[in-house]
Every structure is written in C-alpha cells, then in structure tokens.
Amino acid sequence: MNKLLITIIFSFISIIPASGKNWSINQAHSEILFQIPYLKWSEVTGRFKKISGTVTHNELTGVPQKVLIEIETASIDTGNAMRDGHLQSHDFLQSKFYPLIVFKSSKITRLSSAKFDILGSLTIKNVTRPQRLIVKSSEIIKDTWGFENRFVKFSTEINRKDFGLNWNKTINAQEFLIGDVVKVIGSIQLQPKLTPQSKHMIPDTAYIRDRERLSRGEIIQTDLKKKMIPQAKPDKKDFSGEFQVKKVEPNEISSKHQTTFWWTCFTILGFFGFVGVTMVGFYLKKALVRVYTNQYDETGSIGFLSDLMMISLVFLYSLTYWFLGWGYL
C-alpha cells in the first residue's frame, strides 16, 4: 500500500509543469572572448561587443531548462580595425549575410550544485554543429538596488573549419599563419529584470549609501533621520556666556553654486565682452584719425594718445571682469 502511495505521489509530481523563470543577458557586464593561435607561438585575442539571449531556469530544481545565446558578428573587436574588417568579410564571418552566431541548448545535465553540462547546437554562417559547454553558475545575488543576478562562466573550443572559416596563409611548406582551433571564454551576467545603467551613474555619497541600506532593510527610518539632522558646533562665547553658531558669509554660500556650466557661460561672456571693448577702442582711434587727419602721426602724440585709450579701455574691462568673476562672486 505504501509503495503504491509513493508511486502515485511521484507520478503526480512528474506531471506538474516545471516553474521556469526567464533570465536575460545583461550585455553591460557580459563578454565572450576568443583566442586563436598565430605563427605557432602567439595568439590573436578578440571579443564580441554585442551579445544577447535568455536562460530559462527551473526555480524548483535549480537546473536551467533552455539556453539561447545570440552574438552579432559585426561586433567583433580585436583591437585592429583592418583585421576586424577582414574577419567580417567573405573570408570569414560574412557579417552582411550572416549577422548572428547562435547557440541553442538541447540537453542540460547537472554535474554538481553549481556546474552543468550543456549540450546544444552552434550555428555560424548557416552551418550548424553540435557543441558542448561546461558551465559554472553562481547562486542568486542581489545588487545594491535589489535586482537579482546570476553569473555564468564557461570555456570551450571549436574548430573554425567545421563552419567554413577556411582562410589561411602558409609560412612554410607545412605550417600556416593562424591555427584552426579557437578557444572561446564566456563570462555572462543574467537578470530577470535588467538593472538600469543609469543606476551606476548615481554619485557615491554617505547619504545615498544610507538610503540604499534603508531600501534593503539594513537600517530603519529613525537611524537615517538622525544622520540627516545637522549638529551645530559651538564657535565662541558672547558676553552672556551662551554659545553662538558660526555664521557663514554670503560669498561662501554663493561660491558653492558656481558650477562648471556657470564658469563656462561666464568665460564665453567675458570673451565677447573683450571683443566688444576692442572694437570700441578701434572706433575711437578711427574717430581721432578723422578729426586730426593732417596732424595724426602714429609715432606722434595723437597716435600715442589713441593707443593709450585702447589699452586703458581693455585694462578697465579686464579689471571689472576679474572683480565680478573672481574678486566678488
């Protein structure tokens, strides 16, 4: 009777649909690298800058159900623009005709608590071959904003000639410029909901860290409010014996609000002002020439006077500009 009951229970469990949760690749913190032998002793190393895909994860058993990875061939990057163009050309990936490299899983076996054997198909240039990945996966990790993360690492090897990537050059009778076996290394971040990239641009301050700790439940609202209340420090005693709080000068307050944008605008305004003053000086000099046409001489007293007027105008403007910008504001 007991054996029959156990059999019925297991049969019932087996027909319950598995709980699958989709985890998407976060491209910002994922990369797929490759290495190929060059001249027997060295390697050419590169990466693909644009990758996407999903992993359907069974949250009950902890085993992935499906894996899909798509790589944009035009995003290949080896640090050399001419070589990248050659790799995208007809000799290799033919990116215009075959924009994606695709890996799809067909069977996933758990090797240990965090290690999986994934058998699937790899498609390059419309040629599909079986491919095996040995994958290490982390547990769920929450970032500082509460978003869930899993991190996956794997390495494998492929023979490029299996996919029609046959280009080569001989260096002697029996040796070739580049090797056939390509080593592929992957480090991928998976998230059910991607962390917005703008989150990483938030300034790092003590107050913001405390706000994040509050959202994670590490501190309570009362603790945060205590930190927000400014503590007045005593400066000196007056004749009544009571402490006085140090006063902040207006110049000290206003200087904090002069941002880079403010200084940029102020500098541009100063430049146009300088041009304007110079033009006024030239106009005054021209007026003197018209009034004293016969007496004007560049080396004479009137010429000297006109030059002095221009210099004085520029000097007065510069002094006013400095006083407003740095001396007072």
Short mmCIF file of C-alpha atoms in Angstrom, two decimals:
data_model
loop_
_atom_site.label_atom_id
_atom_site.label_comp_id
_atom_site.label_asym_id
_atom_site.label_seq_id
_atom_site.Cartn_x
_atom_site.Cartn_y
_atom_site.Cartn_z
CA MET A 1 0.00 0.00 0.00
CA ASN A 2 2.81 2.41 0.95
CA LYS A 3 4.69 1.63 -2.28
CA LEU A 4 1.54 2.33 -4.27
CA LEU A 5 1.02 5.66 -2.49
CA ILE A 6 4.63 6.73 -3.13
CA THR A 7 4.31 5.77 -6.80
CA ILE A 8 1.14 7.85 -7.15
CA ILE A 9 2.76 10.87 -5.46
CA PHE A 10 5.83 10.77 -7.71
CA SER A 11 3.66 10.32 -10.77
CA PHE A 12 1.62 13.35 -9.80
CA ILE A 13 4.74 15.45 -9.22
CA SER A 14 6.19 14.46 -12.57
CA ILE A 15 3.19 15.85 -14.49
CA ILE A 16 3.26 19.22 -12.71
CA PRO A 17 4.72 21.80 -15.16
CA ALA A 18 8.17 22.98 -14.17
CA SER A 19 8.46 26.50 -12.85
CA GLY A 20 10.53 28.27 -15.49
CA LYS A 21 11.89 31.78 -14.97
CA ASN A 22 13.47 33.70 -17.83
CA TRP A 23 16.85 35.32 -17.17
CA SER A 24 18.14 37.73 -19.82
CA ILE A 25 21.77 38.50 -20.61
CA ASN A 26 22.89 41.89 -19.32
CA GLN A 27 25.27 42.94 -22.09
CA ALA A 28 26.85 45.71 -20.00
CA HIS A 29 28.53 43.15 -17.72
CA SER A 30 28.91 40.21 -20.09
CA GLU A 31 31.60 39.30 -22.59
CA ILE A 32 32.58 36.49 -24.91
CA LEU A 33 36.29 36.33 -25.70
CA PHE A 34 38.20 34.18 -28.17
CA GLN A 35 41.82 33.26 -28.85
CA ILE A 36 43.31 31.78 -32.00
CA PRO A 37 46.95 30.69 -32.47
CA TYR A 38 49.11 32.99 -34.60
CA LEU A 39 52.53 31.98 -36.01
CA LYS A 40 52.52 28.92 -33.69
CA TRP A 41 53.77 30.81 -30.61
CA SER A 42 51.42 33.75 -30.19
CA GLU A 43 47.65 34.30 -30.12
CA VAL A 44 45.22 36.84 -31.53
CA THR A 45 42.67 37.75 -28.87
CA GLY A 46 39.30 39.35 -29.52
CA ARG A 47 35.77 39.69 -28.26
CA PHE A 48 32.21 40.30 -29.40
CA LYS A 49 30.78 43.57 -28.10
CA LYS A 50 27.10 42.77 -28.68
CA ILE A 51 25.56 39.62 -27.24
CA SER A 52 22.02 38.78 -26.14
CA GLY A 53 19.96 35.79 -25.10
CA THR A 54 17.94 34.17 -22.36
CA VAL A 55 18.20 31.27 -19.94
CA THR A 56 15.00 29.62 -18.73
CA HIS A 57 15.76 28.43 -15.20
CA ASN A 58 13.76 25.90 -13.22
CA GLU A 59 13.48 27.51 -9.81
CA LEU A 60 12.24 24.26 -8.21
CA THR A 61 15.12 22.00 -9.25
CA GLY A 62 17.75 24.71 -9.72
CA VAL A 63 18.60 23.38 -13.20
CA PRO A 64 18.44 25.51 -16.40
CA GLN A 65 15.84 24.28 -18.90
CA LYS A 66 16.77 26.24 -22.02
CA VAL A 67 19.74 28.32 -23.09
CA LEU A 68 19.82 30.72 -26.04
CA ILE A 69 22.83 32.92 -26.87
CA GLU A 70 22.99 35.23 -29.88
CA ILE A 71 26.18 37.05 -30.92
CA GLU A 72 26.30 39.83 -33.50
CA THR A 73 29.13 39.02 -35.92
CA ALA A 74 29.58 42.68 -36.90
CA SER A 75 30.51 43.50 -33.28
CA ILE A 76 33.79 41.55 -33.44
CA ASP A 77 36.66 43.53 -31.94
CA THR A 78 40.33 42.51 -31.95
CA GLY A 79 41.76 45.97 -31.38
CA ASN A 80 42.66 46.43 -35.05
CA ALA A 81 40.09 47.98 -37.43
CA MET A 82 41.63 46.48 -40.58
CA ARG A 83 41.72 42.98 -39.08
CA ASP A 84 38.13 43.36 -37.81
CA GLY A 85 37.03 44.28 -41.32
CA HIS A 86 38.77 41.19 -42.70
CA LEU A 87 37.07 38.96 -40.11
CA GLN A 88 33.67 40.38 -41.12
CA SER A 89 34.39 39.83 -44.84
CA HIS A 90 33.76 36.91 -47.18
CA ASP A 91 36.95 35.16 -45.99
CA PHE A 92 35.49 34.63 -42.52
CA LEU A 93 32.14 35.55 -40.94
CA GLN A 94 30.37 37.33 -43.85
CA SER A 95 28.58 39.61 -41.39
CA LYS A 96 26.30 41.19 -44.00
CA PHE A 97 24.78 37.83 -44.92
CA TYR A 98 25.09 36.04 -41.54
CA PRO A 99 24.58 38.67 -38.81
CA LEU A 100 24.28 36.22 -35.89
CA ILE A 101 26.16 33.36 -34.26
CA VAL A 102 23.58 31.30 -32.36
CA PHE A 103 23.89 28.67 -29.63
CA LYS A 104 20.77 26.68 -28.58
CA SER A 105 20.74 24.06 -25.86
CA SER A 106 19.22 20.62 -26.41
CA LYS A 107 20.16 18.77 -23.21
CA ILE A 108 21.32 20.05 -19.81
CA THR A 109 22.85 17.78 -17.18
CA ARG A 110 23.74 18.80 -13.64
CA LEU A 111 27.30 17.80 -12.70
CA SER A 112 27.34 19.42 -9.25
CA SER A 113 25.50 22.10 -7.31
CA ALA A 114 26.96 24.88 -9.46
CA LYS A 115 28.27 23.05 -12.55
CA PHE A 116 26.31 22.00 -15.64
CA ASP A 117 26.98 20.11 -18.85
CA ILE A 118 25.07 21.82 -21.66
CA LEU A 119 24.82 20.05 -25.00
CA GLY A 120 23.47 22.11 -27.86
CA SER A 121 23.90 23.34 -31.41
CA LEU A 122 26.18 26.15 -32.59
CA THR A 123 25.36 27.93 -35.84
CA ILE A 124 27.96 30.02 -37.69
CA LYS A 125 27.45 31.15 -41.30
CA ASN A 126 24.35 28.99 -41.60
CA VAL A 127 26.38 25.88 -40.67
CA THR A 128 25.14 24.07 -37.54
CA ARG A 129 27.31 21.72 -35.50
CA PRO A 130 26.85 20.09 -32.05
CA GLN A 131 28.64 21.95 -29.26
CA ARG A 132 29.14 21.20 -25.57
CA LEU A 133 29.58 23.84 -22.84
CA ILE A 134 30.74 23.12 -19.31
CA VAL A 135 29.18 25.94 -17.30
CA LYS A 136 29.70 27.21 -13.75
CA SER A 137 26.84 29.23 -12.31
CA SER A 138 26.51 31.35 -9.18
CA GLU A 139 23.59 31.48 -6.80
CA ILE A 140 21.20 34.43 -6.94
CA ILE A 141 22.99 37.62 -5.92
CA LYS A 142 21.13 40.87 -5.28
CA ASP A 143 22.85 44.12 -6.19
CA THR A 144 22.64 47.28 -4.11
CA TRP A 145 19.36 48.28 -5.82
CA GLY A 146 17.68 44.92 -5.13
CA PHE A 147 17.89 43.46 -8.66
CA GLU A 148 18.56 39.71 -8.93
CA ASN A 149 21.70 38.44 -10.66
CA ARG A 150 23.25 35.13 -11.69
CA PHE A 151 26.77 34.93 -13.10
CA VAL A 152 27.80 32.23 -15.53
CA LYS A 153 31.28 31.28 -16.76
CA PHE A 154 32.27 28.78 -19.40
CA SER A 155 35.07 27.89 -21.79
CA THR A 156 35.07 25.69 -24.87
CA GLU A 157 36.91 25.08 -28.13
CA ILE A 158 35.68 24.99 -31.72
CA ASN A 159 37.34 24.09 -34.99
CA ARG A 160 36.75 27.04 -37.31
CA LYS A 161 36.98 24.86 -40.43
CA ASP A 162 33.88 22.96 -39.28
CA PHE A 163 31.96 26.17 -40.04
CA GLY A 164 33.60 27.06 -43.34
CA LEU A 165 36.10 29.56 -41.90
CA ASN A 166 38.96 28.23 -44.01
CA TRP A 167 41.10 31.27 -44.85
CA ASN A 168 44.83 30.90 -44.13
CA LYS A 169 48.34 31.62 -45.40
CA THR A 170 51.37 29.33 -45.46
CA ILE A 171 54.58 30.33 -43.67
CA ASN A 172 56.47 27.32 -44.98
CA ALA A 173 55.69 24.04 -46.70
CA GLN A 174 53.68 22.56 -43.81
CA GLU A 175 52.89 25.42 -41.43
CA PHE A 176 50.13 28.02 -41.52
CA LEU A 177 49.75 31.62 -40.36
CA ILE A 178 46.81 31.01 -37.97
CA GLY A 179 45.58 27.89 -36.20
CA ASP A 180 42.31 26.01 -36.66
CA VAL A 181 41.20 25.55 -33.03
CA VAL A 182 39.62 28.63 -31.44
CA LYS A 183 39.35 28.88 -27.66
CA VAL A 184 36.15 30.62 -26.51
CA ILE A 185 35.70 32.05 -22.99
CA GLY A 186 32.43 33.45 -21.70
CA SER A 187 31.54 35.48 -18.61
CA ILE A 188 27.84 36.37 -18.54
CA GLN A 189 25.51 38.24 -16.19
CA LEU A 190 21.89 37.06 -16.16
CA GLN A 191 18.95 39.02 -14.75
CA PRO A 192 15.16 38.51 -14.80
CA LYS A 193 14.87 42.31 -14.83
CA LEU A 194 17.87 44.30 -16.01
CA THR A 195 19.39 46.88 -13.70
CA PRO A 196 19.14 50.27 -15.47
CA GLN A 197 22.58 51.56 -16.44
CA SER A 198 21.62 54.96 -15.02
CA LYS A 199 21.78 53.41 -11.54
CA HIS A 200 25.56 53.10 -11.85
CA MET A 201 25.85 56.84 -12.57
CA ILE A 202 24.36 57.88 -9.21
CA PRO A 203 27.04 59.74 -7.18
CA ASP A 204 28.52 57.79 -4.30
CA THR A 205 27.87 59.68 -1.06
CA ALA A 206 27.34 58.62 2.53
CA TYR A 207 23.71 59.78 2.41
CA ILE A 208 22.93 57.82 -0.77
CA ARG A 209 24.56 54.70 0.71
CA ASP A 210 22.33 55.06 3.77
CA ARG A 211 19.26 55.43 1.53
CA GLU A 212 20.21 52.20 -0.22
CA ARG A 213 20.73 50.47 3.13
CA LEU A 214 17.28 51.69 4.16
CA SER A 215 15.70 50.23 1.00
CA ARG A 216 17.38 46.88 1.74
CA GLY A 217 16.07 46.91 5.33
CA GLU A 218 19.53 47.12 6.92
CA ILE A 219 18.63 50.28 8.86
CA ILE A 220 15.35 51.93 9.89
CA GLN A 221 13.97 55.36 9.03
CA THR A 222 14.79 56.70 12.51
CA ASP A 223 18.50 55.98 12.04
CA LEU A 224 18.50 57.84 8.72
CA LYS A 225 16.73 60.87 10.18
CA LYS A 226 19.29 61.11 12.98
CA LYS A 227 22.08 61.33 10.42
CA MET A 228 20.20 63.99 8.45
CA ILE A 229 19.84 66.42 11.41
CA PRO A 230 22.79 68.86 11.27
CA GLN A 231 24.67 69.20 14.52
CA ALA A 232 25.50 72.86 15.31
CA LYS A 233 29.02 73.16 16.62
CA PRO A 234 29.80 75.89 19.18
CA ASP A 235 32.14 78.58 17.92
CA LYS A 236 32.72 81.10 20.66
CA LYS A 237 31.04 82.61 23.71
CA ASP A 238 29.44 86.04 23.74
CA PHE A 239 29.21 88.36 26.72
CA SER A 240 26.16 86.46 28.04
CA GLY A 241 28.11 83.23 28.29
CA GLU A 242 25.97 81.42 25.67
CA PHE A 243 27.41 79.62 22.66
CA GLN A 244 26.96 81.18 19.21
CA VAL A 245 26.82 79.27 15.94
CA LYS A 246 29.41 80.39 13.40
CA LYS A 247 27.87 82.49 10.65
CA VAL A 248 28.52 81.63 7.03
CA GLU A 249 29.48 84.54 4.81
CA PRO A 250 27.33 85.12 1.69
CA ASN A 251 30.39 84.71 -0.53
CA GLU A 252 30.99 81.24 0.91
CA ILE A 253 27.44 80.16 0.04
CA SER A 254 27.35 81.62 -3.47
CA SER A 255 30.70 80.10 -4.47
CA LYS A 256 29.31 76.59 -3.91
CA HIS A 257 26.65 77.19 -6.54
CA GLN A 258 29.08 78.24 -9.28
CA THR A 259 29.17 75.07 -11.32
CA THR A 260 31.27 74.21 -14.36
CA PHE A 261 28.37 75.31 -16.58
CA TRP A 262 28.29 78.68 -14.80
CA TRP A 263 32.01 79.25 -15.32
CA THR A 264 31.75 78.21 -18.99
CA CYS A 265 29.00 80.75 -19.63
CA PHE A 266 30.89 83.41 -17.70
CA THR A 267 34.06 82.80 -19.74
CA ILE A 268 32.18 82.96 -23.06
CA LEU A 269 30.51 86.21 -21.95
CA GLY A 270 33.91 87.60 -21.00
CA PHE A 271 35.35 86.75 -24.40
CA PHE A 272 32.56 88.54 -26.26
CA GLY A 273 32.93 91.48 -23.91
CA PHE A 274 36.66 91.67 -24.68
CA VAL A 275 35.92 91.65 -28.42
CA GLY A 276 33.36 94.42 -27.93
CA VAL A 277 35.75 96.63 -25.93
CA THR A 278 38.47 96.16 -28.56
CA MET A 279 36.05 97.20 -31.32
CA VAL A 280 35.09 100.32 -29.33
CA GLY A 281 38.79 101.18 -28.98
CA PHE A 282 39.36 100.86 -32.73
CA TYR A 283 36.30 103.05 -33.38
CA LEU A 284 37.67 105.80 -31.08
CA LYS A 285 41.07 105.62 -32.77
CA LYS A 286 39.41 105.90 -36.19
CA ALA A 287 37.44 108.93 -34.97
CA LEU A 288 40.69 110.63 -33.88
CA VAL A 289 42.19 109.96 -37.30
CA ARG A 290 39.20 111.63 -38.98
CA VAL A 291 39.28 114.68 -36.68
CA TYR A 292 43.06 115.17 -36.86
CA THR A 293 43.68 113.94 -40.39
CA ASN A 294 46.53 116.33 -41.11
CA GLN A 295 48.10 116.28 -37.65
CA TYR A 296 47.76 112.50 -36.99
CA ASP A 297 51.01 110.54 -36.85
CA GLU A 298 51.26 107.02 -35.43
CA THR A 299 54.52 107.94 -33.71
CA GLY A 300 53.29 111.35 -32.59
CA SER A 301 51.40 112.48 -29.53
CA ILE A 302 47.93 111.88 -31.01
CA GLY A 303 48.88 108.37 -32.13
CA PHE A 304 50.28 107.70 -28.67
CA LEU A 305 47.08 109.07 -27.11
CA SER A 306 44.87 106.77 -29.26
CA ASP A 307 46.92 103.70 -28.30
CA LEU A 308 46.73 104.69 -24.64
CA MET A 309 42.93 104.98 -24.85
CA MET A 310 42.66 101.43 -26.28
CA ILE A 311 44.97 99.99 -23.62
CA SER A 312 43.07 101.80 -20.86
CA LEU A 313 39.70 100.51 -22.10
CA VAL A 314 40.95 96.90 -22.22
CA PHE A 315 42.61 97.26 -18.79
CA LEU A 316 39.46 98.69 -17.19
CA TYR A 317 37.32 95.94 -18.73
CA SER A 318 39.73 93.21 -17.57
CA LEU A 319 39.80 94.67 -14.05
CA THR A 320 35.98 94.80 -13.94
CA TYR A 321 35.72 91.25 -15.30
CA TRP A 322 38.13 89.92 -12.67
CA PHE A 323 36.37 91.80 -9.88
CA LEU A 324 32.95 90.40 -10.82
CA GLY A 325 34.10 86.86 -11.57
CA TRP A 326 36.79 86.09 -9.02
CA GLY A 327 37.12 89.04 -6.70
CA TYR A 328 33.48 89.34 -5.63
CA LEU A 329 31.30 86.44 -6.87
#
